PDB file of C-alpha atoms and ligand atoms in Angstrom:
ATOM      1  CA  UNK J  29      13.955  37.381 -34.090  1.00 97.00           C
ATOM      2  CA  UNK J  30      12.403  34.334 -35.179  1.00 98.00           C
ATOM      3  CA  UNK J  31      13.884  31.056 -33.316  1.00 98.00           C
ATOM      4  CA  UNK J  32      16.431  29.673 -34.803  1.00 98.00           C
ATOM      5  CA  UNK J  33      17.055  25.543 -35.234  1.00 98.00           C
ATOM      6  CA  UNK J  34      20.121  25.353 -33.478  1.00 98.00           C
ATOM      7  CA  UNK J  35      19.287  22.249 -30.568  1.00 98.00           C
ATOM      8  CA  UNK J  36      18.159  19.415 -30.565  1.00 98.00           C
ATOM      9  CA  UNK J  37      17.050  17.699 -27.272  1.00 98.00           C
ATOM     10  CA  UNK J  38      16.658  14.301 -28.012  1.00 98.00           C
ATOM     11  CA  UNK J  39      18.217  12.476 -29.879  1.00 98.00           C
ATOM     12  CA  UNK J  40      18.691   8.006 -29.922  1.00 98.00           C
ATOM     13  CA  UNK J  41      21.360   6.026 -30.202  1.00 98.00           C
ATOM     14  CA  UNK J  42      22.279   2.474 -31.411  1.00 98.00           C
ATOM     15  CA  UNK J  43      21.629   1.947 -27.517  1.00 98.00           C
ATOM     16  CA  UNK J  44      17.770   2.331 -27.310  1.00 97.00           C
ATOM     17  CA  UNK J  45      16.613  -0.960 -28.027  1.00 95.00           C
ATOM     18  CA  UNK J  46      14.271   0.212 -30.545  1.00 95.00           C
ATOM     19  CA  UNK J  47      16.885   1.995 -33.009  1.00 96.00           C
ATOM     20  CA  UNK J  48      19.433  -0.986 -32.616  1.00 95.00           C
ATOM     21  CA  UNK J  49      20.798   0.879 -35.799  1.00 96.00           C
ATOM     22  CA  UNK J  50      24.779   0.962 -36.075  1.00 96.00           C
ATOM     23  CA  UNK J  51      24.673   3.711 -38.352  1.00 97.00           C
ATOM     24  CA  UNK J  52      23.252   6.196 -35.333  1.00 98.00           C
ATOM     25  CA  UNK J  53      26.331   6.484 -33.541  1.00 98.00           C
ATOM     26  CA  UNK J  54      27.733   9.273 -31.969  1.00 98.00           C
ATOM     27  CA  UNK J  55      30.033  10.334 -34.336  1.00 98.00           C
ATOM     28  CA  UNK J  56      27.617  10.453 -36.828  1.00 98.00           C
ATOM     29  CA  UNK J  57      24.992  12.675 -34.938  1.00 98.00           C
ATOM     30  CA  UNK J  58      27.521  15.222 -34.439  1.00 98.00           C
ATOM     31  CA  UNK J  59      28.615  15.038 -37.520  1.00 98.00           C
ATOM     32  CA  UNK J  60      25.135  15.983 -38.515  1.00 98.00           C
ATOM     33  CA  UNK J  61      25.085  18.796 -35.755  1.00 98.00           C
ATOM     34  CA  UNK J  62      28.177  20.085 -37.721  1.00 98.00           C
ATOM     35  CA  UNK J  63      26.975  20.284 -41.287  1.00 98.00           C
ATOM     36  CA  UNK J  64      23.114  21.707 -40.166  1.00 98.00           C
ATOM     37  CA  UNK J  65      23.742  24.331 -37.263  1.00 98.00           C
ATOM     38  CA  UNK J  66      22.932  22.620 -34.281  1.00 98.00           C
ATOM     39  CA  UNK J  67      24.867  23.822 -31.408  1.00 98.00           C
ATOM     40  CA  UNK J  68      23.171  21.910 -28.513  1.00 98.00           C
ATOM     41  CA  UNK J  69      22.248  18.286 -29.179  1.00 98.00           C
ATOM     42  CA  UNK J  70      21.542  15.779 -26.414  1.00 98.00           C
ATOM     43  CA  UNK J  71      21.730  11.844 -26.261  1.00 98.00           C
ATOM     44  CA  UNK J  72      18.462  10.706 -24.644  1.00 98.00           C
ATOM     45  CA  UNK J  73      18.577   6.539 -24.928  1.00 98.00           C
ATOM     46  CA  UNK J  74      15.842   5.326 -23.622  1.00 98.00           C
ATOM     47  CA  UNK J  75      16.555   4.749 -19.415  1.00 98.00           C
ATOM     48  CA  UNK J  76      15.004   2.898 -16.593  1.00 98.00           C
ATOM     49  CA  UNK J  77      16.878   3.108 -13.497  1.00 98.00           C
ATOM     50  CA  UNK J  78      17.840  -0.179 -11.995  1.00 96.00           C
ATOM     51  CA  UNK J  79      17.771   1.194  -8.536  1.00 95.00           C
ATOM     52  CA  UNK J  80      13.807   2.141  -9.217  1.00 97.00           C
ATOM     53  CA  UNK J  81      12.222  -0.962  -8.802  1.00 95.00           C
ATOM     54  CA  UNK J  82       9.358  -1.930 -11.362  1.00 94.00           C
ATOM     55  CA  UNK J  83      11.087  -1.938 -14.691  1.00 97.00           C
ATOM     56  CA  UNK J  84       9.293  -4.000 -17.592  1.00 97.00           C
ATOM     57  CA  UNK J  85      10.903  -6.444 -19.448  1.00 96.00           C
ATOM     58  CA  UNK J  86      11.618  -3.524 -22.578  1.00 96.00           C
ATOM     59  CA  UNK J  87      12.972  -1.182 -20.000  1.00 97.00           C
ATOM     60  CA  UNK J  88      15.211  -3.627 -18.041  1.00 97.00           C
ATOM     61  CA  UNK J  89      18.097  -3.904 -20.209  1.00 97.00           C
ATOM     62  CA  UNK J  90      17.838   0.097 -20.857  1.00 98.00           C
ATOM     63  CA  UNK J  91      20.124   0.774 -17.121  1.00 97.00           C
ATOM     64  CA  UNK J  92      22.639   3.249 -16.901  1.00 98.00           C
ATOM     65  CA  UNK J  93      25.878   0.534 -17.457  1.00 98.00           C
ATOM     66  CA  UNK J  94      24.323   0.238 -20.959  1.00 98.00           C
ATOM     67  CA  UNK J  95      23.206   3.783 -21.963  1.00 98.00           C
ATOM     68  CA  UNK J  96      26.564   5.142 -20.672  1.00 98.00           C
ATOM     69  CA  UNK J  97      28.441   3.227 -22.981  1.00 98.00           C
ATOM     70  CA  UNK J  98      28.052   5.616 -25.039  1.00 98.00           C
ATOM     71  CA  UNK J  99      30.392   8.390 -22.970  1.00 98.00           C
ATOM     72  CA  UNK J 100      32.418   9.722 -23.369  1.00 98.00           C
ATOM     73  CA  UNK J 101      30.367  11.511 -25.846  1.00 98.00           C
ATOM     74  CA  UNK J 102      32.615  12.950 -28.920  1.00 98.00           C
ATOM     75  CA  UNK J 103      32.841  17.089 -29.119  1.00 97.00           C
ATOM     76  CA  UNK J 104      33.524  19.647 -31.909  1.00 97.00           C
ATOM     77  CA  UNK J 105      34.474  23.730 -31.720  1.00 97.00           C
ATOM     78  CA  UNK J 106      31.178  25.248 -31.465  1.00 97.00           C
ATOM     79  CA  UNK J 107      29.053  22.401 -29.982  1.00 98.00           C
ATOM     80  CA  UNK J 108      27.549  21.199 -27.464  1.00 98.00           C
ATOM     81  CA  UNK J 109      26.809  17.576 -27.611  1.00 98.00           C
ATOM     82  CA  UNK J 110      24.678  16.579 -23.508  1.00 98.00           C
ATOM     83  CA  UNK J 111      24.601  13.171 -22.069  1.00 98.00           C
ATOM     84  CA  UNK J 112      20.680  12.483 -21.110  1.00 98.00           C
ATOM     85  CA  UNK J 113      18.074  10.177 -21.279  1.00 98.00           C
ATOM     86  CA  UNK J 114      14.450   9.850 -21.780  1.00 98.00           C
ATOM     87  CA  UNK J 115      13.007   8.763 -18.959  1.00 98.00           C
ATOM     88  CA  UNK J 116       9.357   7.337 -18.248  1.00 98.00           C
ATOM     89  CA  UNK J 117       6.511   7.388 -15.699  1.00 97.00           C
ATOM     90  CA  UNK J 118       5.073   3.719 -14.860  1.00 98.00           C
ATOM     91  CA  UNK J 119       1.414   3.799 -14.161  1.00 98.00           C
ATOM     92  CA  UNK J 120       1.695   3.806 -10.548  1.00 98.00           C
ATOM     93  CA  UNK J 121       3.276   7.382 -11.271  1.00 97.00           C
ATOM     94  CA  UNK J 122       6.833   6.347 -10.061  1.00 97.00           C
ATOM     95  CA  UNK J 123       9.641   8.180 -12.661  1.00 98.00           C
ATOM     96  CA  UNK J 124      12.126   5.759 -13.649  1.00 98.00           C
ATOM     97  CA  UNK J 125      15.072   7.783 -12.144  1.00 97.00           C
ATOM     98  CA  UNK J 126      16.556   8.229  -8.798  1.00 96.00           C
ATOM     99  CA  UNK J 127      17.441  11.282  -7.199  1.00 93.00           C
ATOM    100  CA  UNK J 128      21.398  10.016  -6.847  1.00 94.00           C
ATOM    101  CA  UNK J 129      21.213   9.225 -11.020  1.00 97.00           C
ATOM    102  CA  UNK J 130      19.716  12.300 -12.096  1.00 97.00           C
ATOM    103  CA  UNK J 131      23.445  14.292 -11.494  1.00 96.00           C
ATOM    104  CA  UNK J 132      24.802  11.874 -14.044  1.00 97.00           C
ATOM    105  CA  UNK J 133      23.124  13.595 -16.713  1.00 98.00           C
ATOM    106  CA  UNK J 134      23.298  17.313 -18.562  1.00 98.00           C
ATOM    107  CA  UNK J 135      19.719  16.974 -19.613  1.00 98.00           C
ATOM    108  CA  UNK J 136      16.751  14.743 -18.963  1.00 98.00           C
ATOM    109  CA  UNK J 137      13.179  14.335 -21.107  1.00 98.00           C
ATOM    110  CA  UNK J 138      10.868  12.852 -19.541  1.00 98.00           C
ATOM    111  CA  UNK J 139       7.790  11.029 -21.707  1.00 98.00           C
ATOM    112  CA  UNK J 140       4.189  11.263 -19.928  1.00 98.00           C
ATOM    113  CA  UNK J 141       2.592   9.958 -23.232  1.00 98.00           C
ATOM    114  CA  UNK J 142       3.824   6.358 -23.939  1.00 98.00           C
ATOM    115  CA  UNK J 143       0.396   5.443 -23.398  1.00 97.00           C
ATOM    116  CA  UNK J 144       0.692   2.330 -25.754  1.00 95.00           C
ATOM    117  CA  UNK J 145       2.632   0.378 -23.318  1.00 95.00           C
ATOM    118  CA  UNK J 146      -0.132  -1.654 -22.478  1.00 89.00           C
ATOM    119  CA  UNK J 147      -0.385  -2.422 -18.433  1.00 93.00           C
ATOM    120  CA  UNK J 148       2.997  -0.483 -17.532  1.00 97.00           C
ATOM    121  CA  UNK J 149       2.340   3.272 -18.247  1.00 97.00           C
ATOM    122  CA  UNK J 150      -1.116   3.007 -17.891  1.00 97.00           C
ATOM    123  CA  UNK J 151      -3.937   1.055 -15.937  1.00 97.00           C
ATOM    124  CA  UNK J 152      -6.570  -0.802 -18.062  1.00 96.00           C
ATOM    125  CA  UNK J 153      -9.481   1.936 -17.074  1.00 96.00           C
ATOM    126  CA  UNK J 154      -7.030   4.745 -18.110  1.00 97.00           C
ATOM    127  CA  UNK J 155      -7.079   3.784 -21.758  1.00 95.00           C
ATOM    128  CA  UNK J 156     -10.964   2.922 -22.000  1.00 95.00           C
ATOM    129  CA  UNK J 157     -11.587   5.840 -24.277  1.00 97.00           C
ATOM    130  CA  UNK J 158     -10.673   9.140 -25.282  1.00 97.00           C
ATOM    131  CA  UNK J 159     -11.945  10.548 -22.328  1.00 98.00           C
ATOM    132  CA  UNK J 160     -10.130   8.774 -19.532  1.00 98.00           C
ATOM    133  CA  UNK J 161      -6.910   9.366 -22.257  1.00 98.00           C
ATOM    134  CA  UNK J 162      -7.357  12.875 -22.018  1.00 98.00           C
ATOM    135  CA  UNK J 163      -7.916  12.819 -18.094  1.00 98.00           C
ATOM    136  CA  UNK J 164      -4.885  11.147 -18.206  1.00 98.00           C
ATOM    137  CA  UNK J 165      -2.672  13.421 -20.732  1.00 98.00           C
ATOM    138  CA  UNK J 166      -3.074  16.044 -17.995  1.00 98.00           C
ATOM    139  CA  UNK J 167      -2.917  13.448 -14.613  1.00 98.00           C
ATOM    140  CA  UNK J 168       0.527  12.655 -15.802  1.00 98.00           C
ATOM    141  CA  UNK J 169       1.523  16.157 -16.159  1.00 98.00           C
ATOM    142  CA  UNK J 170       0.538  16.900 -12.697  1.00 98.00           C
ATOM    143  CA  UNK J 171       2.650  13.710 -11.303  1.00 98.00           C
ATOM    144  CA  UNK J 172       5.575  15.053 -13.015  1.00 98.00           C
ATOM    145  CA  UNK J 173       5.017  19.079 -11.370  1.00 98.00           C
ATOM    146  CA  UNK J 174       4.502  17.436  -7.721  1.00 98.00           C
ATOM    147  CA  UNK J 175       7.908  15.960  -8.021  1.00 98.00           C
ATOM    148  CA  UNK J 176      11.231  17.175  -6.773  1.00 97.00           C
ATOM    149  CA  UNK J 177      13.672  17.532  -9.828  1.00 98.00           C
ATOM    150  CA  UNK J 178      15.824  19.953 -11.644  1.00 98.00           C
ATOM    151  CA  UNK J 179      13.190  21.177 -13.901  1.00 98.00           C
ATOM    152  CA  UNK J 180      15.807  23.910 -15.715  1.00 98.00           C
ATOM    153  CA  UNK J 181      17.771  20.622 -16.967  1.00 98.00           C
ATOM    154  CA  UNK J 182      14.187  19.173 -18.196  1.00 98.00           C
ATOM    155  CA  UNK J 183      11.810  18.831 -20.538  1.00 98.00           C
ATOM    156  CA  UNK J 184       8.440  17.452 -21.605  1.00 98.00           C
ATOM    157  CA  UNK J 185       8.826  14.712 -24.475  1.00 98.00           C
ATOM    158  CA  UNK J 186       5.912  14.311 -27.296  1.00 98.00           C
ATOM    159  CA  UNK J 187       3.158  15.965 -25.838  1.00 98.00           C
ATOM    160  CA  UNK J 188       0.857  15.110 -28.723  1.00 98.00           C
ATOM    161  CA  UNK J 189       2.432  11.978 -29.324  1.00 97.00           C
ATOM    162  CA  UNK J 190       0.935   9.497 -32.079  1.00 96.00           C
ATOM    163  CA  UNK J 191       1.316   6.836 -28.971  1.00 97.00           C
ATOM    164  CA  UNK J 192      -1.382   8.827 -27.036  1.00 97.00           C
ATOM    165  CA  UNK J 193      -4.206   7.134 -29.213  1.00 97.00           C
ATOM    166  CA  UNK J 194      -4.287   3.871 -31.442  1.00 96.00           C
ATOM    167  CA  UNK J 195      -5.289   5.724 -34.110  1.00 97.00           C
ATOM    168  CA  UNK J 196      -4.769   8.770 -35.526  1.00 98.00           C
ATOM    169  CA  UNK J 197      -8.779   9.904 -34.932  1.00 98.00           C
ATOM    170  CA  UNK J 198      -8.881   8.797 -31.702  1.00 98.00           C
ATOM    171  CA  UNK J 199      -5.667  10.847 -31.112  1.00 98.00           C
ATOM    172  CA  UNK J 200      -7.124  14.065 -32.276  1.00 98.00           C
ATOM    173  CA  UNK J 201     -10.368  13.491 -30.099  1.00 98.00           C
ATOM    174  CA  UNK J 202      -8.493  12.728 -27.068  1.00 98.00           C
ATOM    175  CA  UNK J 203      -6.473  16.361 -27.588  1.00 98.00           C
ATOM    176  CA  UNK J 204      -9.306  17.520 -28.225  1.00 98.00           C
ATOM    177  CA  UNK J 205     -11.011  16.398 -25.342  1.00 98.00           C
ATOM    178  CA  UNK J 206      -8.148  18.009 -23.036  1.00 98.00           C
ATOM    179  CA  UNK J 207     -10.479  20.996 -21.125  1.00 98.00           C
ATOM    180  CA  UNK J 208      -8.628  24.148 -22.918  1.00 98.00           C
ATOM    181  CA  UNK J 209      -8.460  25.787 -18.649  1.00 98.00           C
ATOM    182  CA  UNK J 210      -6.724  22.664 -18.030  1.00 98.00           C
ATOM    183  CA  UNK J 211      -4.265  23.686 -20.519  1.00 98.00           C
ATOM    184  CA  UNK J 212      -3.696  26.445 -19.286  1.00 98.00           C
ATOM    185  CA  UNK J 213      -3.383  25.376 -15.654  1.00 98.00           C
ATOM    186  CA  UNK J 214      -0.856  22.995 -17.026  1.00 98.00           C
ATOM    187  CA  UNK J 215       1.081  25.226 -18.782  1.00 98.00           C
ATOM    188  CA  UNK J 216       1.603  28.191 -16.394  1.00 98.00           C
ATOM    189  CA  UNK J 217       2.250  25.378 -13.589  1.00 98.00           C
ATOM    190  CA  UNK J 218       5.715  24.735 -16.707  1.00 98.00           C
ATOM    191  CA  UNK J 219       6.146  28.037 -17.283  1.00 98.00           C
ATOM    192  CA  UNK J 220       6.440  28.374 -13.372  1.00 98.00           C
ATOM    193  CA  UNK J 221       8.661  26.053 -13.353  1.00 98.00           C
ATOM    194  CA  UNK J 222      11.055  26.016 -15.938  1.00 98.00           C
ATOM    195  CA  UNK J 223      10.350  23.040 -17.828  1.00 98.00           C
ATOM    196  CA  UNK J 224      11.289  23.027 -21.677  1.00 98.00           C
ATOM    197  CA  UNK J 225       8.012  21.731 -23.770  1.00 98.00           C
ATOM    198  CA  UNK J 226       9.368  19.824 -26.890  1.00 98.00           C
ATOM    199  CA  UNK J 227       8.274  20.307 -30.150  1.00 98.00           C
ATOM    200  CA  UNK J 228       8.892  16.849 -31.387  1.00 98.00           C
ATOM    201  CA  UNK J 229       9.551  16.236 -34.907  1.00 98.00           C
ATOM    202  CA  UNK J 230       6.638  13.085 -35.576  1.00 98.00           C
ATOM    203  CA  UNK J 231       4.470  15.608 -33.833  1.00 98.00           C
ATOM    204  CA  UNK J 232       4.940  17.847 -35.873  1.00 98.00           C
ATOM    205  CA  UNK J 233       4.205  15.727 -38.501  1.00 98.00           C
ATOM    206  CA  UNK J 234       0.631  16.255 -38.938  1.00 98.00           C
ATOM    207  CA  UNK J 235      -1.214  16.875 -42.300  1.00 98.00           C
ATOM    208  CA  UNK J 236      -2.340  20.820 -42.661  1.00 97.00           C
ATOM    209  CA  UNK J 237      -6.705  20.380 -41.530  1.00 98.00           C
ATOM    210  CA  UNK J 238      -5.406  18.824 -38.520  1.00 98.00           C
ATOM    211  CA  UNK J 239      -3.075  22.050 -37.134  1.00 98.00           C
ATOM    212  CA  UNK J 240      -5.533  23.270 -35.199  1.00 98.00           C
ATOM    213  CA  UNK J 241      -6.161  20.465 -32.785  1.00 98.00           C
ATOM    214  CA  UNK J 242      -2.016  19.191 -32.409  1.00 98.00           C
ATOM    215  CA  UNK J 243      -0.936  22.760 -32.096  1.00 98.00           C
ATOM    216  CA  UNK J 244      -3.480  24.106 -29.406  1.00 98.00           C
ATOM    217  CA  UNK J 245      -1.455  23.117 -26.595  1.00 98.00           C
ATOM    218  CA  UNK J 246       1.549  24.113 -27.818  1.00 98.00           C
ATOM    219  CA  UNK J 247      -0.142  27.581 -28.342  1.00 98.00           C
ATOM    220  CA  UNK J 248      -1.136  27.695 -24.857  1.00 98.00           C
ATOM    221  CA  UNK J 249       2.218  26.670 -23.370  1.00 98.00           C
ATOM    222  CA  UNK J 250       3.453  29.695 -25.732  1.00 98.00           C
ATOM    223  CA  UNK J 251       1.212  31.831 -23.956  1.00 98.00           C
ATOM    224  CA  UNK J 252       1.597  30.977 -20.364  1.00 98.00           C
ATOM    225  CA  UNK J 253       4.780  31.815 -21.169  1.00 98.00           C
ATOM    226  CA  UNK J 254       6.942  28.067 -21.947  1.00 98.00           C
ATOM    227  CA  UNK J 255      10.058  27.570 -22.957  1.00 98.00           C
ATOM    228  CA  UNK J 256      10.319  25.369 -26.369  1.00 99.00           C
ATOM    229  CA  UNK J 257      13.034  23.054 -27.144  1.00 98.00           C
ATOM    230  CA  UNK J 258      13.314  20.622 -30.307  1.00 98.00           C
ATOM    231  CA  UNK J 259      13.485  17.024 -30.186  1.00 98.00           C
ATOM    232  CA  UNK J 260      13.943  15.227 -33.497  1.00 98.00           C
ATOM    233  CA  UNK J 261      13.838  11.875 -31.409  1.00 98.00           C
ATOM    234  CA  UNK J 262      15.737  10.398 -34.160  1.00 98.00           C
ATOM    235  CA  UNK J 263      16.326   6.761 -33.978  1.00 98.00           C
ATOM    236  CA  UNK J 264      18.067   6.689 -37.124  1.00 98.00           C
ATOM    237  CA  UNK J 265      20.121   9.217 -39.170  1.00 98.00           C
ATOM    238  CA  UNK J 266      17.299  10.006 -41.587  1.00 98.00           C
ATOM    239  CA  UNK J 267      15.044  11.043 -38.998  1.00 98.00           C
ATOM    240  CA  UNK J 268      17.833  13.856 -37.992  1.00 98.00           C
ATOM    241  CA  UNK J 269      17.146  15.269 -41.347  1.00 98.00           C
ATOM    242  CA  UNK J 270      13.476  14.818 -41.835  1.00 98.00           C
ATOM    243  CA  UNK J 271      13.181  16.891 -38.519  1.00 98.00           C
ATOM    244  CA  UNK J 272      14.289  19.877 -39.499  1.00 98.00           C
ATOM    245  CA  UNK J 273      11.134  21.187 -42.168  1.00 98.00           C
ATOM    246  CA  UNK J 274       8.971  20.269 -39.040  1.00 98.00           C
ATOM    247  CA  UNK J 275      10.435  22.118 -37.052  1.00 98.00           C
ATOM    248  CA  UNK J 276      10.465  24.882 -39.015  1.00 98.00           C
ATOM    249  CA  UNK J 277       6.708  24.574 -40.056  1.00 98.00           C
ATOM    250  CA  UNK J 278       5.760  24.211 -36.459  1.00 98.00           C
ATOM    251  CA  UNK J 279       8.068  27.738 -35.632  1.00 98.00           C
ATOM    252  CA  UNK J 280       6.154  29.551 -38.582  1.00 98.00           C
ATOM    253  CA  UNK J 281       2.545  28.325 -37.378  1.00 98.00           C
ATOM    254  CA  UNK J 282       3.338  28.756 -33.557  1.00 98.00           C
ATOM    255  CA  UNK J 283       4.805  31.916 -34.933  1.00 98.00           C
ATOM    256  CA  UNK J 284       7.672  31.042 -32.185  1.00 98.00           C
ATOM    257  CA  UNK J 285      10.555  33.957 -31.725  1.00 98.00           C
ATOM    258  CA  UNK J 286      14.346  33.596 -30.197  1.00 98.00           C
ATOM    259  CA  UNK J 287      12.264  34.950 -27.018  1.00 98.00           C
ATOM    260  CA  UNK J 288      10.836  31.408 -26.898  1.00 98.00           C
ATOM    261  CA  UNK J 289      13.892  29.379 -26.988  1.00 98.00           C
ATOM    262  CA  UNK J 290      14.645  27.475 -23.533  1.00 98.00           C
ATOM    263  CA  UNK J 291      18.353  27.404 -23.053  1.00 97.00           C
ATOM    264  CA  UNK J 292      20.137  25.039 -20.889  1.00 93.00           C
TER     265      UNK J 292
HETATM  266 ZN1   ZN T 318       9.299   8.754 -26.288  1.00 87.57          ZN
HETATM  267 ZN1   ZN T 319      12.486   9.243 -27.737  1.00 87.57          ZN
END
């Protein structure tokens, strides 16, 4: 059976600095859950941990006493609506999330492609050119594996994230650039271990001549045998909506079944 849109994984609140939106409240996310089908939704606010020194200045005020403010979370019959976060890698590698906070939360995605934050996520010599980007893509990856965390409670945020590149061609030559048995070493290294891979709704938003290149390593993770969740990463209530034909193009073209689904 083809897979069905019924989750979405990560989802923004008023909280993350960058939405700052009143209108994305709780309340009205699960309201939208209600009216579209989606049984498992998640709040990922954007989270440092203040007991994981090396915050930036944007991350700082993004601590657990601000992103919990949003719990308790409201529920409806039917639903299932996680506390998480989205959590980030600085460019020494360290994840922004202790072992002692990582119980706090139903779900967690964690982002290895914020490479735009320019001498946090990334040193200067990582971001020379597409290359060293694409060396990096999958150096990231492998930070995350070597770790010891719940990886059935996680997943992998935007892999082929607009951020990756500062423009759009130098995004497609960096995935590009990404060795295709690196991929795959990647991706059965997930599959191993549980990790969800997110199909992210701006990811998905690519233009039809350009399918090829965004969706090969989603077609790989598919066949080392990942799990996919959705992530609308909506930051305000419009962008709950305009996820859901992406993620139903991206299902059709990855040709993903119920078979594919992770479940939490
Ligand atoms: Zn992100
Ligand atoms: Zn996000």
């Amino acid at each position: 059976m083809k897979y069905i849109i019924d989750n979405d994984m990560h989802i923004h609140s008023y909280l993350s600095s960058c939405s700052n939106d009143p209108e994305q409240s709780t309340e009205a996310i699960l309201s939208f859950a209600e009216e579209n089908g989606i049984k498992t939704l998640c709040l990922t606010d954007h989270f440092w941990d203040d007991s994981v020194p090396g915050a930036s200045e944007w991350y700082k005020p993004q601590d657990f006493a601000h992103i919990s403010r949003a719990l308790p979370l409201p529920q409806a019959k039917g639903i299932r609506f996680l506390f998480g976060c989205e959590a980030d890698l600085d460019k020494f590698r360290t994840l922004g999330l202790s072992k002692e906070r990582i119980s706090e939360f139903d779900f967690i995605v964690i982002s290895t492609t914020h490479f735009h934050m320019k001498g946090f996520t990334l040193h200067d010599e990582e971001i020379k050119s597409p290359e060293t980007r694409a060396k990096a893509w999958v150096e990231r990856l492998d930070s995350v594996f070597a770790m010891d965390l719940p990886f059935h409670k996680i997943s992998l945020a935007h892999l082929a994230c607009r951020l990756i590149a500062p423009t759009r061609e130098e995004l497609l030559k960096t995935l590009s650039l990404i060795p295709e048995a690196e991929l795959v070493r990647v991706f059965r290294k997930a599959a191993e271990l549980g990790v969800a891979i997110e199909l992210n709704s701006s990811d998905m938003n690519f233009e039809d001549c350009e399918a090829d290149i965004i969706l090969r390593p989603f077609r790989i993770a598919k066949q080392c045998g990942c799990k996919f969740c959705l992530g609308s990463d909506a930051h305000h209530p419009q962008q709950l909506s305009d996820a859901l034909p992406r993620f139903s193009r991206a299902i059709d073209l990855l040709g993903l079944s119920e078979n594919d689904k992770f479940v939490i």
